[in-house]
PDB file of C-alpha atoms in Angstrom:
ATOM      1  CA  MET A1450     -12.121  38.553   8.050  1.00  0.00           C
ATOM      2  CA  SER A1451     -10.199  41.201   9.972  1.00  0.00           C
ATOM      3  CA  LEU A1452      -8.415  44.058   8.266  1.00  0.00           C
ATOM      4  CA  ASP A1453      -5.078  42.710   9.512  1.00  0.00           C
ATOM      5  CA  ALA A1454      -5.761  39.311   7.961  1.00  0.00           C
ATOM      6  CA  LEU A1455      -6.907  40.938   4.736  1.00  0.00           C
ATOM      7  CA  ASP A1456      -3.774  43.065   4.496  1.00  0.00           C
ATOM      8  CA  GLN A1457      -1.627  39.956   4.792  1.00  0.00           C
ATOM      9  CA  ASP A1458      -3.057  38.772   1.465  1.00  0.00           C
ATOM     10  CA  TRP A1459      -1.336  41.665  -0.290  1.00  0.00           C
ATOM     11  CA  THR A1460       2.418  41.427  -0.798  1.00  0.00           C
ATOM     12  CA  GLU A1461       4.284  44.726  -1.028  1.00  0.00           C
ATOM     13  CA  ILE A1462       7.023  43.721  -3.439  1.00  0.00           C
ATOM     14  CA  ALA A1463       8.483  47.251  -3.483  1.00  0.00           C
ATOM     15  CA  THR A1464       7.608  50.634  -2.013  1.00  0.00           C
ATOM     16  CA  GLY A1465       4.034  51.491  -2.926  1.00  0.00           C
ATOM     17  CA  CYS A1466       3.564  48.441  -5.130  1.00  0.00           C
ATOM     18  CA  TRP A1467       1.491  45.425  -4.145  1.00  0.00           C
ATOM     19  CA  VAL A1468       0.518  42.080  -5.653  1.00  0.00           C
ATOM     20  CA  ARG A1469      -2.317  39.812  -4.665  1.00  0.00           C
ATOM     21  CA  GLY A1470      -3.082  36.391  -6.103  1.00  0.00           C
ATOM     22  CA  TYR A1471      -6.645  35.101  -6.198  1.00  0.00           C
ATOM     23  CA  ALA A1472      -7.630  31.431  -6.105  1.00  0.00           C
ATOM     24  CA  GLU A1473      -9.969  31.779  -9.083  1.00  0.00           C
ATOM     25  CA  TRP A1474      -7.728  30.961 -12.037  1.00  0.00           C
ATOM     26  CA  ASN A1475      -4.748  31.746  -9.775  1.00  0.00           C
ATOM     27  CA  VAL A1476      -4.729  35.216 -11.313  1.00  0.00           C
ATOM     28  CA  ASN A1477      -2.581  38.084 -10.076  1.00  0.00           C
ATOM     29  CA  VAL A1478      -3.672  41.677  -9.533  1.00  0.00           C
ATOM     30  CA  GLY A1479      -1.254  44.548  -9.029  1.00  0.00           C
ATOM     31  CA  VAL A1480      -1.634  47.940  -7.361  1.00  0.00           C
ATOM     32  CA  VAL A1481       0.815  50.815  -7.816  1.00  0.00           C
ATOM     33  CA  ALA A1482       0.386  53.884  -5.591  1.00  0.00           C
ATOM     34  CA  GLY A1483       1.241  57.451  -6.519  1.00  0.00           C
ATOM     35  CA  ASP A1484       0.529  60.850  -5.004  1.00  0.00           C
ATOM     36  CA  ASP A1485      -2.376  61.334  -7.417  1.00  0.00           C
ATOM     37  CA  GLY A1486      -4.007  57.938  -6.906  1.00  0.00           C
ATOM     38  CA  LEU A1487      -3.760  54.219  -7.546  1.00  0.00           C
ATOM     39  CA  LEU A1488      -3.103  52.237 -10.696  1.00  0.00           C
ATOM     40  CA  VAL A1489      -4.547  48.711 -10.859  1.00  0.00           C
ATOM     41  CA  VAL A1490      -3.164  45.976 -13.092  1.00  0.00           C
ATOM     42  CA  ASP A1491      -6.003  43.656 -14.206  1.00  0.00           C
ATOM     43  CA  THR A1492      -9.413  43.327 -12.562  1.00  0.00           C
ATOM     44  CA  ARG A1493     -10.218  39.583 -12.246  1.00  0.00           C
ATOM     45  CA  GLY A1494     -12.804  37.518 -14.106  1.00  0.00           C
ATOM     46  CA  THR A1495     -16.341  38.625 -13.200  1.00  0.00           C
ATOM     47  CA  ALA A1496     -18.187  41.761 -12.145  1.00  0.00           C
ATOM     48  CA  GLU A1497     -18.576  40.321  -8.650  1.00  0.00           C
ATOM     49  CA  GLN A1498     -14.872  39.561  -8.400  1.00  0.00           C
ATOM     50  CA  GLY A1499     -14.099  43.070  -9.588  1.00  0.00           C
ATOM     51  CA  GLN A1500     -16.306  44.509  -6.849  1.00  0.00           C
ATOM     52  CA  GLU A1501     -14.585  42.338  -4.262  1.00  0.00           C
ATOM     53  CA  LEU A1502     -11.221  43.480  -5.581  1.00  0.00           C
ATOM     54  CA  ARG A1503     -12.299  47.076  -5.255  1.00  0.00           C
ATOM     55  CA  ARG A1504     -13.206  46.518  -1.600  1.00  0.00           C
ATOM     56  CA  HIS A1505      -9.853  44.855  -0.972  1.00  0.00           C
ATOM     57  CA  ILE A1506      -8.019  47.772  -2.587  1.00  0.00           C
ATOM     58  CA  ALA A1507      -9.971  50.321  -0.541  1.00  0.00           C
ATOM     59  CA  ARG A1508      -8.834  48.607   2.654  1.00  0.00           C
ATOM     60  CA  LEU A1509      -5.280  48.434   1.397  1.00  0.00           C
ATOM     61  CA  ASP A1510      -4.982  52.117   0.452  1.00  0.00           C
ATOM     62  CA  PRO A1511      -7.655  54.846   0.656  1.00  0.00           C
ATOM     63  CA  ARG A1512      -6.462  56.777  -2.388  1.00  0.00           C
ATOM     64  CA  PRO A1513      -8.776  56.691  -5.433  1.00  0.00           C
ATOM     65  CA  VAL A1514      -8.237  54.228  -8.256  1.00  0.00           C
ATOM     66  CA  ARG A1515      -7.617  56.467 -11.240  1.00  0.00           C
ATOM     67  CA  TRP A1516      -6.017  54.069 -13.718  1.00  0.00           C
ATOM     68  CA  VAL A1517      -6.541  50.447 -14.706  1.00  0.00           C
ATOM     69  CA  VAL A1518      -4.300  48.612 -17.166  1.00  0.00           C
ATOM     70  CA  ASN A1519      -5.515  45.381 -18.756  1.00  0.00           C
ATOM     71  CA  THR A1520      -2.515  43.225 -19.620  1.00  0.00           C
ATOM     72  CA  HIS A1521      -4.531  41.503 -22.364  1.00  0.00           C
ATOM     73  CA  GLN A1522      -8.080  40.644 -23.360  1.00  0.00           C
ATOM     74  CA  HIS A1523      -8.723  37.273 -21.694  1.00  0.00           C
ATOM     75  CA  PHE A1524     -11.759  37.195 -19.437  1.00  0.00           C
ATOM     76  CA  ASP A1525      -9.960  36.282 -16.209  1.00  0.00           C
ATOM     77  CA  HIS A1526      -8.064  39.592 -16.371  1.00  0.00           C
ATOM     78  CA  VAL A1527     -10.741  42.030 -17.583  1.00  0.00           C
ATOM     79  CA  ARG A1528     -14.326  41.198 -16.649  1.00  0.00           C
ATOM     80  CA  GLY A1529     -13.934  42.987 -13.352  1.00  0.00           C
ATOM     81  CA  ASN A1530     -13.471  46.254 -15.288  1.00  0.00           C
ATOM     82  CA  ILE A1531     -17.118  47.118 -14.676  1.00  0.00           C
ATOM     83  CA  ALA A1532     -16.308  47.715 -11.003  1.00  0.00           C
ATOM     84  CA  PHE A1533     -13.850  50.455 -12.026  1.00  0.00           C
ATOM     85  CA  ASP A1534     -16.159  52.540 -14.197  1.00  0.00           C
ATOM     86  CA  ASP A1535     -14.820  55.748 -12.643  1.00  0.00           C
ATOM     87  CA  ALA A1536     -11.217  54.972 -13.665  1.00  0.00           C
ATOM     88  CA  ARG A1537      -9.454  55.338 -16.996  1.00  0.00           C
ATOM     89  CA  ILE A1538      -8.941  51.835 -18.400  1.00  0.00           C
ATOM     90  CA  HIS A1539      -5.901  51.335 -20.624  1.00  0.00           C
ATOM     91  CA  ALA A1540      -5.150  48.461 -22.993  1.00  0.00           C
ATOM     92  CA  HIS A1541      -3.439  47.716 -26.272  1.00  0.00           C
ATOM     93  CA  GLU A1542      -5.587  48.587 -29.265  1.00  0.00           C
ATOM     94  CA  ASN A1543      -5.938  44.909 -30.244  1.00  0.00           C
ATOM     95  CA  ALA A1544      -7.124  43.996 -26.766  1.00  0.00           C
ATOM     96  CA  ALA A1545      -9.545  46.915 -26.765  1.00  0.00           C
ATOM     97  CA  ALA A1546     -10.973  45.825 -30.117  1.00  0.00           C
ATOM     98  CA  ALA A1547     -11.531  42.316 -28.759  1.00  0.00           C
ATOM     99  CA  LEU A1548     -13.356  43.829 -25.760  1.00  0.00           C
ATOM    100  CA  ALA A1549     -15.456  46.324 -27.695  1.00  0.00           C
ATOM    101  CA  ASP A1550     -18.708  44.581 -26.706  1.00  0.00           C
ATOM    102  CA  ALA A1551     -17.746  44.060 -23.054  1.00  0.00           C
ATOM    103  CA  ASP A1552     -19.711  45.681 -20.228  1.00  0.00           C
ATOM    104  CA  ARG A1553     -16.772  47.968 -19.541  1.00  0.00           C
ATOM    105  CA  PRO A1554     -14.278  48.049 -22.408  1.00  0.00           C
ATOM    106  CA  PRO A1555     -10.992  49.943 -22.239  1.00  0.00           C
ATOM    107  CA  ASP A1556     -11.374  53.615 -23.118  1.00  0.00           C
ATOM    108  CA  THR A1557      -7.710  54.506 -23.659  1.00  0.00           C
ATOM    109  CA  THR A1558      -5.552  52.517 -26.055  1.00  0.00           C
ATOM    110  CA  LEU A1559      -1.937  52.371 -27.104  1.00  0.00           C
ATOM    111  CA  SER A1560      -0.270  50.924 -30.144  1.00  0.00           C
ATOM    112  CA  SER A1561       3.319  50.964 -28.889  1.00  0.00           C
ATOM    113  CA  VAL A1562       4.125  52.744 -25.621  1.00  0.00           C
ATOM    114  CA  ALA A1563       2.529  55.076 -23.091  1.00  0.00           C
ATOM    115  CA  ALA A1564       3.625  56.767 -19.859  1.00  0.00           C
ATOM    116  CA  LEU A1565       1.188  57.312 -16.999  1.00  0.00           C
ATOM    117  CA  ASP A1566       1.942  60.060 -14.498  1.00  0.00           C
ATOM    118  CA  LEU A1567       0.874  59.026 -10.985  1.00  0.00           C
ATOM    119  CA  GLY A1568       2.072  62.268  -9.450  1.00  0.00           C
ATOM    120  CA  ASP A1569       5.358  61.281  -7.855  1.00  0.00           C
ATOM    121  CA  ARG A1570       6.238  58.433 -10.227  1.00  0.00           C
ATOM    122  CA  TYR A1571       5.741  57.344 -13.801  1.00  0.00           C
ATOM    123  CA  VAL A1572       4.522  53.969 -14.980  1.00  0.00           C
ATOM    124  CA  GLU A1573       5.462  52.766 -18.453  1.00  0.00           C
ATOM    125  CA  VAL A1574       3.106  50.606 -20.524  1.00  0.00           C
ATOM    126  CA  PHE A1575       4.495  49.074 -23.682  1.00  0.00           C
ATOM    127  CA  TYR A1576       3.588  46.553 -26.337  1.00  0.00           C
ATOM    128  CA  PRO A1577       6.462  44.130 -27.029  1.00  0.00           C
ATOM    129  CA  GLY A1578       4.622  42.188 -29.746  1.00  0.00           C
ATOM    130  CA  ARG A1579       2.364  39.185 -30.162  1.00  0.00           C
ATOM    131  CA  GLY A1580       2.707  36.175 -27.907  1.00  0.00           C
ATOM    132  CA  HIS A1581       0.057  34.876 -25.527  1.00  0.00           C
ATOM    133  CA  THR A1582      -2.395  36.999 -27.558  1.00  0.00           C
ATOM    134  CA  ASP A1583      -2.123  39.849 -30.050  1.00  0.00           C
ATOM    135  CA  GLY A1584      -2.791  42.399 -27.303  1.00  0.00           C
ATOM    136  CA  ASP A1585      -0.301  41.712 -24.500  1.00  0.00           C
ATOM    137  CA  VAL A1586       1.181  44.745 -22.770  1.00  0.00           C
ATOM    138  CA  VAL A1587       3.856  44.985 -20.096  1.00  0.00           C
ATOM    139  CA  ILE A1588       3.724  47.484 -17.237  1.00  0.00           C
ATOM    140  CA  ARG A1589       7.006  48.747 -15.811  1.00  0.00           C
ATOM    141  CA  VAL A1590       7.505  50.834 -12.673  1.00  0.00           C
ATOM    142  CA  PRO A1591      11.047  52.146 -13.245  1.00  0.00           C
ATOM    143  CA  ASP A1592      11.772  53.672  -9.849  1.00  0.00           C
ATOM    144  CA  ILE A1593      11.306  50.332  -8.069  1.00  0.00           C
ATOM    145  CA  ASP A1594      12.343  47.964 -10.906  1.00  0.00           C
ATOM    146  CA  VAL A1595       9.026  46.091 -10.992  1.00  0.00           C
ATOM    147  CA  VAL A1596       7.530  44.679 -14.184  1.00  0.00           C
ATOM    148  CA  PHE A1597       4.012  43.279 -14.595  1.00  0.00           C
ATOM    149  CA  ALA A1598       4.282  40.869 -17.520  1.00  0.00           C
ATOM    150  CA  GLY A1599       0.732  39.524 -17.724  1.00  0.00           C
ATOM    151  CA  ASP A1600       0.478  36.088 -19.320  1.00  0.00           C
ATOM    152  CA  LEU A1601       3.597  36.593 -21.419  1.00  0.00           C
ATOM    153  CA  VAL A1602       5.219  35.023 -18.333  1.00  0.00           C
ATOM    154  CA  GLU A1603       3.614  32.311 -16.214  1.00  0.00           C
ATOM    155  CA  GLU A1604       4.964  30.753 -13.049  1.00  0.00           C
ATOM    156  CA  SER A1605       2.169  28.495 -11.790  1.00  0.00           C
ATOM    157  CA  ALA A1606       1.967  26.448 -15.011  1.00  0.00           C
ATOM    158  CA  PRO A1607       3.555  26.382 -18.469  1.00  0.00           C
ATOM    159  CA  PRO A1608       2.728  29.399 -20.639  1.00  0.00           C
ATOM    160  CA  SER A1609      -0.735  29.103 -22.152  1.00  0.00           C
ATOM    161  CA  LEU A1610      -0.331  28.592 -25.886  1.00  0.00           C
ATOM    162  CA  GLY A1611      -4.009  28.723 -26.735  1.00  0.00           C
ATOM    163  CA  PRO A1612      -6.061  29.141 -29.909  1.00  0.00           C
ATOM    164  CA  ASP A1613      -5.306  32.872 -30.086  1.00  0.00           C
ATOM    165  CA  SER A1614      -1.578  32.627 -29.278  1.00  0.00           C
ATOM    166  CA  TYR A1615       1.414  33.340 -31.526  1.00  0.00           C
ATOM    167  CA  PRO A1616       3.960  30.616 -30.737  1.00  0.00           C
ATOM    168  CA  MET A1617       6.335  31.547 -33.549  1.00  0.00           C
ATOM    169  CA  GLU A1618       6.566  35.166 -32.358  1.00  0.00           C
ATOM    170  CA  TRP A1619       6.377  34.733 -28.592  1.00  0.00           C
ATOM    171  CA  PRO A1620      10.143  34.100 -28.076  1.00  0.00           C
ATOM    172  CA  ASP A1621      11.091  37.359 -29.816  1.00  0.00           C
ATOM    173  CA  THR A1622       8.372  39.219 -27.939  1.00  0.00           C
ATOM    174  CA  LEU A1623       9.698  37.913 -24.645  1.00  0.00           C
ATOM    175  CA  GLU A1624      13.212  38.891 -25.703  1.00  0.00           C
ATOM    176  CA  LEU A1625      12.038  42.506 -25.810  1.00  0.00           C
ATOM    177  CA  VAL A1626      10.628  42.126 -22.305  1.00  0.00           C
ATOM    178  CA  ILE A1627      13.946  40.713 -21.123  1.00  0.00           C
ATOM    179  CA  GLY A1628      15.602  43.799 -22.585  1.00  0.00           C
ATOM    180  CA  VAL A1629      13.949  46.037 -19.983  1.00  0.00           C
ATOM    181  CA  LEU A1630      14.794  43.812 -17.037  1.00  0.00           C
ATOM    182  CA  GLY A1631      17.674  44.421 -14.695  1.00  0.00           C
ATOM    183  CA  GLU A1632      19.586  41.869 -12.691  1.00  0.00           C
ATOM    184  CA  HIS A1633      17.325  42.438  -9.693  1.00  0.00           C
ATOM    185  CA  SER A1634      14.007  43.171 -11.386  1.00  0.00           C
ATOM    186  CA  SER A1635      10.859  41.743  -9.839  1.00  0.00           C
ATOM    187  CA  VAL A1636       8.604  40.303 -12.550  1.00  0.00           C
ATOM    188  CA  VAL A1637       4.955  39.669 -11.740  1.00  0.00           C
ATOM    189  CA  PRO A1638       3.463  36.990 -14.017  1.00  0.00           C
ATOM    190  CA  GLY A1639      -0.197  36.767 -14.861  1.00  0.00           C
ATOM    191  CA  HIS A1640      -0.452  33.638 -12.742  1.00  0.00           C
ATOM    192  CA  GLY A1641       1.821  32.462  -9.954  1.00  0.00           C
ATOM    193  CA  ALA A1642       4.555  33.888  -7.771  1.00  0.00           C
ATOM    194  CA  PRO A1643       6.775  36.827  -8.772  1.00  0.00           C
ATOM    195  CA  VAL A1644       9.984  35.794 -10.517  1.00  0.00           C
ATOM    196  CA  GLY A1645      13.275  37.304 -11.614  1.00  0.00           C
ATOM    197  CA  HIS A1646      15.366  37.734 -14.728  1.00  0.00           C
ATOM    198  CA  PRO A1647      16.734  34.136 -14.788  1.00  0.00           C
ATOM    199  CA  PHE A1648      13.226  32.633 -14.760  1.00  0.00           C
ATOM    200  CA  VAL A1649      12.083  34.795 -17.664  1.00  0.00           C
ATOM    201  CA  LEU A1650      15.232  33.939 -19.611  1.00  0.00           C
ATOM    202  CA  ASP A1651      14.617  30.216 -19.075  1.00  0.00           C
ATOM    203  CA  GLN A1652      10.987  30.508 -20.125  1.00  0.00           C
ATOM    204  CA  ARG A1653      12.022  32.359 -23.256  1.00  0.00           C
ATOM    205  CA  GLY A1654      14.352  29.443 -24.033  1.00  0.00           C
ATOM    206  CA  ASP A1655      11.537  26.923 -23.616  1.00  0.00           C
ATOM    207  CA  LEU A1656       9.263  28.951 -25.883  1.00  0.00           C
ATOM    208  CA  ALA A1657      12.039  29.125 -28.480  1.00  0.00           C
ATOM    209  CA  ASP A1658      12.335  25.324 -28.268  1.00  0.00           C
ATOM    210  CA  VAL A1659       8.619  25.056 -29.001  1.00  0.00           C
ATOM    211  CA  ALA A1660       8.875  27.413 -31.977  1.00  0.00           C
ATOM    212  CA  ASN A1661      11.946  25.641 -33.341  1.00  0.00           C
ATOM    213  CA  THR A1662      10.335  22.233 -32.986  1.00  0.00           C
ATOM    214  CA  ILE A1663       7.197  23.414 -34.767  1.00  0.00           C
ATOM    215  CA  GLY A1664       9.300  24.854 -37.603  1.00  0.00           C
ATOM    216  CA  ARG A1665      11.420  21.723 -37.958  1.00  0.00           C
ATOM    217  CA  LEU A1666       8.466  19.323 -37.972  1.00  0.00           C
ATOM    218  CA  ARG A1667       6.599  21.537 -40.439  1.00  0.00           C
ATOM    219  CA  GLN A1668       9.619  21.340 -42.736  1.00  0.00           C
ATOM    220  CA  GLN A1669       9.568  17.564 -42.416  1.00  0.00           C
ATOM    221  CA  GLY A1670       5.922  17.403 -43.401  1.00  0.00           C
ATOM    222  CA  ALA A1671       4.612  16.084 -40.094  1.00  0.00           C
ATOM    223  CA  SER A1672       0.915  16.506 -39.403  1.00  0.00           C
ATOM    224  CA  VAL A1673      -0.185  18.239 -36.212  1.00  0.00           C
ATOM    225  CA  GLU A1674      -0.895  14.871 -34.613  1.00  0.00           C
ATOM    226  CA  GLU A1675       2.468  13.466 -35.720  1.00  0.00           C
ATOM    227  CA  ALA A1676       4.254  16.570 -34.485  1.00  0.00           C
ATOM    228  CA  LEU A1677       2.756  16.214 -31.019  1.00  0.00           C
ATOM    229  CA  GLN A1678       3.920  12.587 -30.894  1.00  0.00           C
ATOM    230  CA  GLN A1679       7.367  13.079 -32.414  1.00  0.00           C
ATOM    231  CA  GLY A1680       8.484  16.407 -31.002  1.00  0.00           C
ATOM    232  CA  GLU A1681      10.781  16.814 -28.017  1.00  0.00           C
ATOM    233  CA  TRP A1682       8.728  19.354 -26.119  1.00  0.00           C
ATOM    234  CA  PRO A1683       9.582  21.188 -22.885  1.00  0.00           C
ATOM    235  CA  TRP A1684       6.034  20.621 -21.628  1.00  0.00           C
ATOM    236  CA  ASP A1685       3.352  17.954 -21.848  1.00  0.00           C
ATOM    237  CA  PRO A1686       2.385  17.646 -25.539  1.00  0.00           C
ATOM    238  CA  SER A1687      -1.301  17.622 -24.563  1.00  0.00           C
ATOM    239  CA  LEU A1688      -0.865  21.337 -23.755  1.00  0.00           C
ATOM    240  CA  LEU A1689       0.561  22.166 -27.174  1.00  0.00           C
ATOM    241  CA  ALA A1690      -2.015  21.103 -29.767  1.00  0.00           C
ATOM    242  CA  ASP A1691      -3.160  24.688 -30.305  1.00  0.00           C
ATOM    243  CA  ALA A1692       0.471  25.849 -30.430  1.00  0.00           C
ATOM    244  CA  VAL A1693       1.320  23.424 -33.241  1.00  0.00           C
ATOM    245  CA  ARG A1694      -1.830  24.280 -35.185  1.00  0.00           C
ATOM    246  CA  ARG A1695      -1.209  27.988 -34.792  1.00  0.00           C
ATOM    247  CA  GLY A1696       2.439  27.611 -35.711  1.00  0.00           C
ATOM    248  CA  TYR A1697       1.584  25.704 -38.864  1.00  0.00           C
ATOM    249  CA  GLU A1698      -0.981  28.338 -39.823  1.00  0.00           C
ATOM    250  CA  HIS A1699       1.547  31.130 -39.370  1.00  0.00           C
ATOM    251  CA  LEU A1700       4.275  29.334 -41.298  1.00  0.00           C
ATOM    252  CA  GLY A1701       1.960  28.787 -44.244  1.00  0.00           C
ATOM    253  CA  PRO A1702       2.667  26.261 -47.021  1.00  0.00           C
ATOM    254  CA  GLN A1703       5.538  23.897 -46.387  1.00  0.00           C
ATOM    255  CA  ARG A1704       8.817  25.234 -47.715  1.00  0.00           C
ATOM    256  CA  PRO A1705      12.500  24.457 -47.108  1.00  0.00           C
ATOM    257  CA  GLY A1706      15.016  26.589 -45.328  1.00  0.00           C
ATOM    258  CA  LEU A1707      12.953  27.950 -42.426  1.00  0.00           C
ATOM    259  CA  PRO A1708      15.253  29.761 -39.993  1.00  0.00           C
ATOM    260  CA  LEU A1709      15.446  28.368 -36.464  1.00  0.00           C
ATOM    261  CA  LEU A1710      15.540  30.488 -33.331  1.00  0.00           C
ATOM    262  CA  GLU A1711      18.507  30.198 -31.031  1.00  0.00           C
TER     263      GLU A1711
END
């Protein structure tokens, strides 16, 4: 493949900020350039894919990769870390704990917020709360109004409410993400095309519908199987079995008067 063809696979969504989607798991990778080097958002799903990513980045921009931020601990975003063993790898402390036995775990953690100085610009990394996992962070580049949301936002498919998700907390977590968005913010999801504020607001509403439906059916005494059959869900119920189970676990014993999200 020629360099020109390779460069076309990167989309510069703002000055010095690129996104590239990869066919494997349709995962997105971000690169933010500063005078002192490059920051990479997520590293793909295997050591080989991480090495390929590193080659692609080198052709995109010759500056050294000095920082990596893992948006969360799932394999498709972090197993390429080993190819960036000369960079400082940042993650939330929960994500880092989950990756403690990985070939290249994060070596710098945050519990709430951190600012990375790239020389001529700052990048903010913050933890809005539990949602897709207990270790999701959001990366914001203030000077160009770009936000990397990881899998807290998904465009190519419904949000993944898996066995380690927090469906009852995800709407409030996403509300905090929405709070840092402007009218013209570019939001890069973990999977799929970049989106804007209206998309994130709509997805927050769908997640709130899921949480409300779980709470209501738990109040009514429905089993997980009954809930999946009876609920009015924004997505295919076959995608939500883990969400209902997790929601029931988090709500604990059945009790009246559970508040509903708006």
